[in-house]
Amino acid sequence: MTYQENYLSWLRDAHAMEKQAEEMLEKMSARLEHYPDLKARLQQHIEETRQQQQMLQQVIDRQDTSNSTMKDMMGKVAAMGQAVGGMFASDEVVKGAISGYVFEQFEIACYTSLIAAAELAGDAEGARVFEQIREQEKAMADWALTHLPDVTEQFMVRSAQPDTEAKK
């Protein structure tokens, strides 16, 4: 494959990844009732994720290619499976917070690779966009890691109380 072919494939993958992220974040946020700080930060990141999708679409449009409908659909199916699977765990909020942090790290790695690919393919503007998105993902990952002890403690305190919903 040429530089351009690899780059465009990974660009479409990034678009599908952001669709998956939006689905996962929305499902988790919709179920949260007792964790207002986490819910607020998820809502903020949902908006950032939607903006990231638009930014990626602009890069795709400039490259005269299209995003992969199949990849977007598969990303949504995977996100739904993850969300539904977590609904039944008694410690859903903690596992969701951990999974969210891990997913942010995955996105950071993907954008780091995509920046290098864009530069090699001669798309300096794309590299700039990916750097901007990567910074948002780093900020979310930092927030998630910093607040993971709080979410864990809140869950454990709620869980230890009789007749108290802790998982969400």
PDB file of N, CA and C in Angstrom, residues 9-25 45-46 48-50 52-53 56 60 67-80 82 100 102-115 130 133-134 137:
ATOM      1  N   SER A   9      -6.909   4.976   5.014  1.00  0.00           N
ATOM      2  CA  SER A   9      -7.536   3.869   5.750  1.00  0.00           C
ATOM      3  C   SER A   9      -7.567   4.189   7.243  1.00  0.00           C
ATOM      4  N   TRP A  10      -6.457   4.672   7.771  1.00  0.00           N
ATOM      5  CA  TRP A  10      -6.394   4.988   9.198  1.00  0.00           C
ATOM      6  C   TRP A  10      -7.245   6.197   9.547  1.00  0.00           C
ATOM      7  N   LEU A  11      -7.365   7.105   8.604  1.00  0.00           N
ATOM      8  CA  LEU A  11      -8.231   8.268   8.808  1.00  0.00           C
ATOM      9  C   LEU A  11      -9.689   7.818   8.934  1.00  0.00           C
ATOM     10  N   ARG A  12     -10.102   6.899   8.082  1.00  0.00           N
ATOM     11  CA  ARG A  12     -11.461   6.353   8.179  1.00  0.00           C
ATOM     12  C   ARG A  12     -11.635   5.569   9.481  1.00  0.00           C
ATOM     13  N   ASP A  13     -10.589   4.846   9.894  1.00  0.00           N
ATOM     14  CA  ASP A  13     -10.639   4.131  11.167  1.00  0.00           C
ATOM     15  C   ASP A  13     -10.856   5.107  12.323  1.00  0.00           C
ATOM     16  N   ALA A  14     -10.173   6.251  12.278  1.00  0.00           N
ATOM     17  CA  ALA A  14     -10.300   7.252  13.346  1.00  0.00           C
ATOM     18  C   ALA A  14     -11.726   7.783  13.405  1.00  0.00           C
ATOM     19  N   HIS A  15     -12.336   7.995  12.259  1.00  0.00           N
ATOM     20  CA  HIS A  15     -13.715   8.474  12.221  1.00  0.00           C
ATOM     21  C   HIS A  15     -14.639   7.433  12.860  1.00  0.00           C
ATOM     22  N   ALA A  16     -14.441   6.167  12.503  1.00  0.00           N
ATOM     23  CA  ALA A  16     -15.255   5.094  13.087  1.00  0.00           C
ATOM     24  C   ALA A  16     -15.000   4.984  14.587  1.00  0.00           C
ATOM     25  N   MET A  17     -13.754   5.179  14.999  1.00  0.00           N
ATOM     26  CA  MET A  17     -13.413   5.121  16.418  1.00  0.00           C
ATOM     27  C   MET A  17     -14.147   6.207  17.194  1.00  0.00           C
ATOM     28  N   GLU A  18     -14.240   7.403  16.631  1.00  0.00           N
ATOM     29  CA  GLU A  18     -14.939   8.496  17.320  1.00  0.00           C
ATOM     30  C   GLU A  18     -16.446   8.244  17.372  1.00  0.00           C
ATOM     31  N   LYS A  19     -16.993   7.596  16.359  1.00  0.00           N
ATOM     32  CA  LYS A  19     -18.405   7.195  16.415  1.00  0.00           C
ATOM     33  C   LYS A  19     -18.612   6.212  17.566  1.00  0.00           C
ATOM     34  N   GLN A  20     -17.696   5.247  17.690  1.00  0.00           N
ATOM     35  CA  GLN A  20     -17.770   4.263  18.769  1.00  0.00           C
ATOM     36  C   GLN A  20     -17.650   4.968  20.114  1.00  0.00           C
ATOM     37  N   ALA A  21     -16.729   5.910  20.216  1.00  0.00           N
ATOM     38  CA  ALA A  21     -16.538   6.641  21.482  1.00  0.00           C
ATOM     39  C   ALA A  21     -17.808   7.383  21.868  1.00  0.00           C
ATOM     40  N   GLU A  22     -18.445   8.026  20.896  1.00  0.00           N
ATOM     41  CA  GLU A  22     -19.678   8.769  21.182  1.00  0.00           C
ATOM     42  C   GLU A  22     -20.752   7.824  21.735  1.00  0.00           C
ATOM     43  N   GLU A  23     -20.920   6.670  21.092  1.00  0.00           N
ATOM     44  CA  GLU A  23     -21.911   5.695  21.554  1.00  0.00           C
ATOM     45  C   GLU A  23     -21.619   5.232  22.979  1.00  0.00           C
ATOM     46  N   MET A  24     -20.365   4.880  23.246  1.00  0.00           N
ATOM     47  CA  MET A  24     -19.991   4.399  24.582  1.00  0.00           C
ATOM     48  C   MET A  24     -20.232   5.480  25.634  1.00  0.00           C
ATOM     49  N   LEU A  25     -19.793   6.694  25.343  1.00  0.00           N
ATOM     50  CA  LEU A  25     -19.942   7.789  26.307  1.00  0.00           C
ATOM     51  C   LEU A  25     -21.413   8.098  26.572  1.00  0.00           C
ATOM     52  N   HIS A  45     -17.123  15.597  27.249  1.00  0.00           N
ATOM     53  CA  HIS A  45     -16.331  14.844  26.275  1.00  0.00           C
ATOM     54  C   HIS A  45     -17.189  14.346  25.108  1.00  0.00           C
ATOM     55  N   ILE A  46     -18.463  14.125  25.340  1.00  0.00           N
ATOM     56  CA  ILE A  46     -19.364  13.774  24.233  1.00  0.00           C
ATOM     57  C   ILE A  46     -19.376  14.924  23.219  1.00  0.00           C
ATOM     58  N   GLU A  48     -17.018  17.187  22.805  1.00  0.00           N
ATOM     59  CA  GLU A  48     -15.700  17.205  22.161  1.00  0.00           C
ATOM     60  C   GLU A  48     -15.618  16.120  21.094  1.00  0.00           C
ATOM     61  N   THR A  49     -16.162  14.952  21.389  1.00  0.00           N
ATOM     62  CA  THR A  49     -16.128  13.830  20.454  1.00  0.00           C
ATOM     63  C   THR A  49     -16.915  14.152  19.191  1.00  0.00           C
ATOM     64  N   ARG A  50     -18.048  14.786  19.344  1.00  0.00           N
ATOM     65  CA  ARG A  50     -18.836  15.191  18.162  1.00  0.00           C
ATOM     66  C   ARG A  50     -18.062  16.205  17.322  1.00  0.00           C
ATOM     67  N   GLN A  52     -14.831  16.407  17.219  1.00  0.00           N
ATOM     68  CA  GLN A  52     -13.737  15.648  16.617  1.00  0.00           C
ATOM     69  C   GLN A  52     -14.214  14.925  15.357  1.00  0.00           C
ATOM     70  N   GLN A  53     -15.421  14.378  15.398  1.00  0.00           N
ATOM     71  CA  GLN A  53     -15.974  13.720  14.214  1.00  0.00           C
ATOM     72  C   GLN A  53     -16.079  14.704  13.059  1.00  0.00           C
ATOM     73  N   LEU A  56     -12.603  15.428  11.737  1.00  0.00           N
ATOM     74  CA  LEU A  56     -12.135  14.301  10.937  1.00  0.00           C
ATOM     75  C   LEU A  56     -12.839  14.262   9.584  1.00  0.00           C
ATOM     76  N   ILE A  60     -11.258  14.192   5.888  1.00  0.00           N
ATOM     77  CA  ILE A  60     -11.669  13.188   4.905  1.00  0.00           C
ATOM     78  C   ILE A  60     -12.139  13.874   3.627  1.00  0.00           C
ATOM     79  N   ASN A  67     -15.812   8.500   4.488  1.00  0.00           N
ATOM     80  CA  ASN A  67     -15.652   7.646   5.664  1.00  0.00           C
ATOM     81  C   ASN A  67     -16.313   6.307   5.366  1.00  0.00           C
ATOM     82  N   SER A  68     -15.870   5.313   6.032  1.00  0.00           N
ATOM     83  CA  SER A  68     -16.371   3.965   5.802  1.00  0.00           C
ATOM     84  C   SER A  68     -17.641   3.738   6.609  1.00  0.00           C
ATOM     85  N   THR A  69     -18.754   3.615   5.925  1.00  0.00           N
ATOM     86  CA  THR A  69     -20.026   3.353   6.593  1.00  0.00           C
ATOM     87  C   THR A  69     -19.958   2.038   7.352  1.00  0.00           C
ATOM     88  N   MET A  70     -19.312   1.039   6.764  1.00  0.00           N
ATOM     89  CA  MET A  70     -19.199  -0.265   7.422  1.00  0.00           C
ATOM     90  C   MET A  70     -18.382  -0.145   8.706  1.00  0.00           C
ATOM     91  N   LYS A  71     -17.271   0.583   8.668  1.00  0.00           N
ATOM     92  CA  LYS A  71     -16.454   0.739   9.871  1.00  0.00           C
ATOM     93  C   LYS A  71     -17.220   1.518  10.934  1.00  0.00           C
ATOM     94  N   ASP A  72     -17.954   2.562  10.527  1.00  0.00           N
ATOM     95  CA  ASP A  72     -18.756   3.323  11.487  1.00  0.00           C
ATOM     96  C   ASP A  72     -19.806   2.425  12.127  1.00  0.00           C
ATOM     97  N   MET A  73     -20.461   1.600  11.315  1.00  0.00           N
ATOM     98  CA  MET A  73     -21.500   0.720  11.833  1.00  0.00           C
ATOM     99  C   MET A  73     -20.896  -0.313  12.788  1.00  0.00           C
ATOM    100  N   MET A  74     -19.768  -0.889  12.429  1.00  0.00           N
ATOM    101  CA  MET A  74     -19.129  -1.889  13.294  1.00  0.00           C
ATOM    102  C   MET A  74     -18.693  -1.254  14.612  1.00  0.00           C
ATOM    103  N   GLY A  75     -18.230  -0.012  14.558  1.00  0.00           N
ATOM    104  CA  GLY A  75     -17.854   0.692  15.776  1.00  0.00           C
ATOM    105  C   GLY A  75     -19.046   0.887  16.686  1.00  0.00           C
ATOM    106  N   LYS A  76     -20.195   1.216  16.118  1.00  0.00           N
ATOM    107  CA  LYS A  76     -21.407   1.408  16.917  1.00  0.00           C
ATOM    108  C   LYS A  76     -21.866   0.092  17.538  1.00  0.00           C
ATOM    109  N   VAL A  77     -21.777  -0.986  16.780  1.00  0.00           N
ATOM    110  CA  VAL A  77     -22.168  -2.285  17.313  1.00  0.00           C
ATOM    111  C   VAL A  77     -21.244  -2.678  18.466  1.00  0.00           C
ATOM    112  N   ALA A  78     -19.958  -2.454  18.312  1.00  0.00           N
ATOM    113  CA  ALA A  78     -19.001  -2.780  19.378  1.00  0.00           C
ATOM    114  C   ALA A  78     -19.277  -1.940  20.624  1.00  0.00           C
ATOM    115  N   ALA A  79     -19.567  -0.662  20.420  1.00  0.00           N
ATOM    116  CA  ALA A  79     -19.857   0.225  21.555  1.00  0.00           C
ATOM    117  C   ALA A  79     -21.113  -0.228  22.286  1.00  0.00           C
ATOM    118  N   MET A  80     -22.132  -0.622  21.530  1.00  0.00           N
ATOM    119  CA  MET A  80     -23.364  -1.071  22.162  1.00  0.00           C
ATOM    120  C   MET A  80     -23.116  -2.338  22.970  1.00  0.00           C
ATOM    121  N   GLN A  82     -20.336  -3.251  24.402  1.00  0.00           N
ATOM    122  CA  GLN A  82     -19.612  -2.887  25.618  1.00  0.00           C
ATOM    123  C   GLN A  82     -20.555  -2.254  26.634  1.00  0.00           C
ATOM    124  N   GLY A 100     -13.057   3.523  30.281  1.00  0.00           N
ATOM    125  CA  GLY A 100     -12.981   4.834  29.643  1.00  0.00           C
ATOM    126  C   GLY A 100     -11.550   5.342  29.581  1.00  0.00           C
ATOM    127  N   VAL A 102      -8.807   3.507  29.621  1.00  0.00           N
ATOM    128  CA  VAL A 102      -8.076   2.665  28.679  1.00  0.00           C
ATOM    129  C   VAL A 102      -8.400   3.081  27.242  1.00  0.00           C
ATOM    130  N   PHE A 103      -9.674   3.354  26.957  1.00  0.00           N
ATOM    131  CA  PHE A 103     -10.062   3.760  25.608  1.00  0.00           C
ATOM    132  C   PHE A 103      -9.413   5.090  25.234  1.00  0.00           C
ATOM    133  N   GLU A 104      -9.321   6.016  26.188  1.00  0.00           N
ATOM    134  CA  GLU A 104      -8.659   7.299  25.915  1.00  0.00           C
ATOM    135  C   GLU A 104      -7.195   7.075  25.544  1.00  0.00           C
ATOM    136  N   GLN A 105      -6.528   6.157  26.235  1.00  0.00           N
ATOM    137  CA  GLN A 105      -5.132   5.855  25.914  1.00  0.00           C
ATOM    138  C   GLN A 105      -5.022   5.259  24.505  1.00  0.00           C
ATOM    139  N   PHE A 106      -5.983   4.428  24.139  1.00  0.00           N
ATOM    140  CA  PHE A 106      -6.016   3.861  22.789  1.00  0.00           C
ATOM    141  C   PHE A 106      -6.153   4.977  21.756  1.00  0.00           C
ATOM    142  N   GLU A 107      -7.048   5.916  22.022  1.00  0.00           N
ATOM    143  CA  GLU A 107      -7.230   7.034  21.091  1.00  0.00           C
ATOM    144  C   GLU A 107      -5.959   7.879  20.979  1.00  0.00           C
ATOM    145  N   ILE A 108      -5.305   8.127  22.091  1.00  0.00           N
ATOM    146  CA  ILE A 108      -4.057   8.897  22.077  1.00  0.00           C
ATOM    147  C   ILE A 108      -3.022   8.204  21.186  1.00  0.00           C
ATOM    148  N   ALA A 109      -2.902   6.902  21.336  1.00  0.00           N
ATOM    149  CA  ALA A 109      -1.954   6.143  20.511  1.00  0.00           C
ATOM    150  C   ALA A 109      -2.342   6.202  19.034  1.00  0.00           C
ATOM    151  N   CYS A 110      -3.632   6.079  18.738  1.00  0.00           N
ATOM    152  CA  CYS A 110      -4.090   6.140  17.344  1.00  0.00           C
ATOM    153  C   CYS A 110      -3.784   7.490  16.715  1.00  0.00           C
ATOM    154  N   TYR A 111      -4.036   8.568  17.457  1.00  0.00           N
ATOM    155  CA  TYR A 111      -3.768   9.899  16.900  1.00  0.00           C
ATOM    156  C   TYR A 111      -2.272  10.163  16.776  1.00  0.00           C
ATOM    157  N   THR A 112      -1.480   9.597  17.669  1.00  0.00           N
ATOM    158  CA  THR A 112      -0.025   9.740  17.560  1.00  0.00           C
ATOM    159  C   THR A 112       0.460   9.089  16.268  1.00  0.00           C
ATOM    160  N   SER A 113      -0.052   7.909  15.986  1.00  0.00           N
ATOM    161  CA  SER A 113       0.294   7.218  14.753  1.00  0.00           C
ATOM    162  C   SER A 113      -0.246   7.966  13.529  1.00  0.00           C
ATOM    163  N   LEU A 114      -1.461   8.466  13.631  1.00  0.00           N
ATOM    164  CA  LEU A 114      -2.082   9.181  12.513  1.00  0.00           C
ATOM    165  C   LEU A 114      -1.338  10.479  12.196  1.00  0.00           C
ATOM    166  N   ILE A 115      -0.795  11.137  13.203  1.00  0.00           N
ATOM    167  CA  ILE A 115       0.007  12.349  12.976  1.00  0.00           C
ATOM    168  C   ILE A 115       1.223  11.999  12.118  1.00  0.00           C
ATOM    169  N   PHE A 130      -5.084  16.421  14.020  1.00  0.00           N
ATOM    170  CA  PHE A 130      -4.915  15.250  14.873  1.00  0.00           C
ATOM    171  C   PHE A 130      -4.199  15.603  16.179  1.00  0.00           C
ATOM    172  N   ILE A 133      -6.876  17.128  18.395  1.00  0.00           N
ATOM    173  CA  ILE A 133      -7.743  16.078  18.941  1.00  0.00           C
ATOM    174  C   ILE A 133      -6.993  15.288  20.013  1.00  0.00           C
ATOM    175  N   ARG A 134      -5.730  14.965  19.732  1.00  0.00           N
ATOM    176  CA  ARG A 134      -4.945  14.190  20.702  1.00  0.00           C
ATOM    177  C   ARG A 134      -4.842  14.928  22.034  1.00  0.00           C
ATOM    178  N   GLU A 137      -7.943  14.302  23.939  1.00  0.00           N
ATOM    179  CA  GLU A 137      -7.963  12.934  24.463  1.00  0.00           C
ATOM    180  C   GLU A 137      -7.030  12.813  25.672  1.00  0.00           C
TER     181      GLU A 137
END
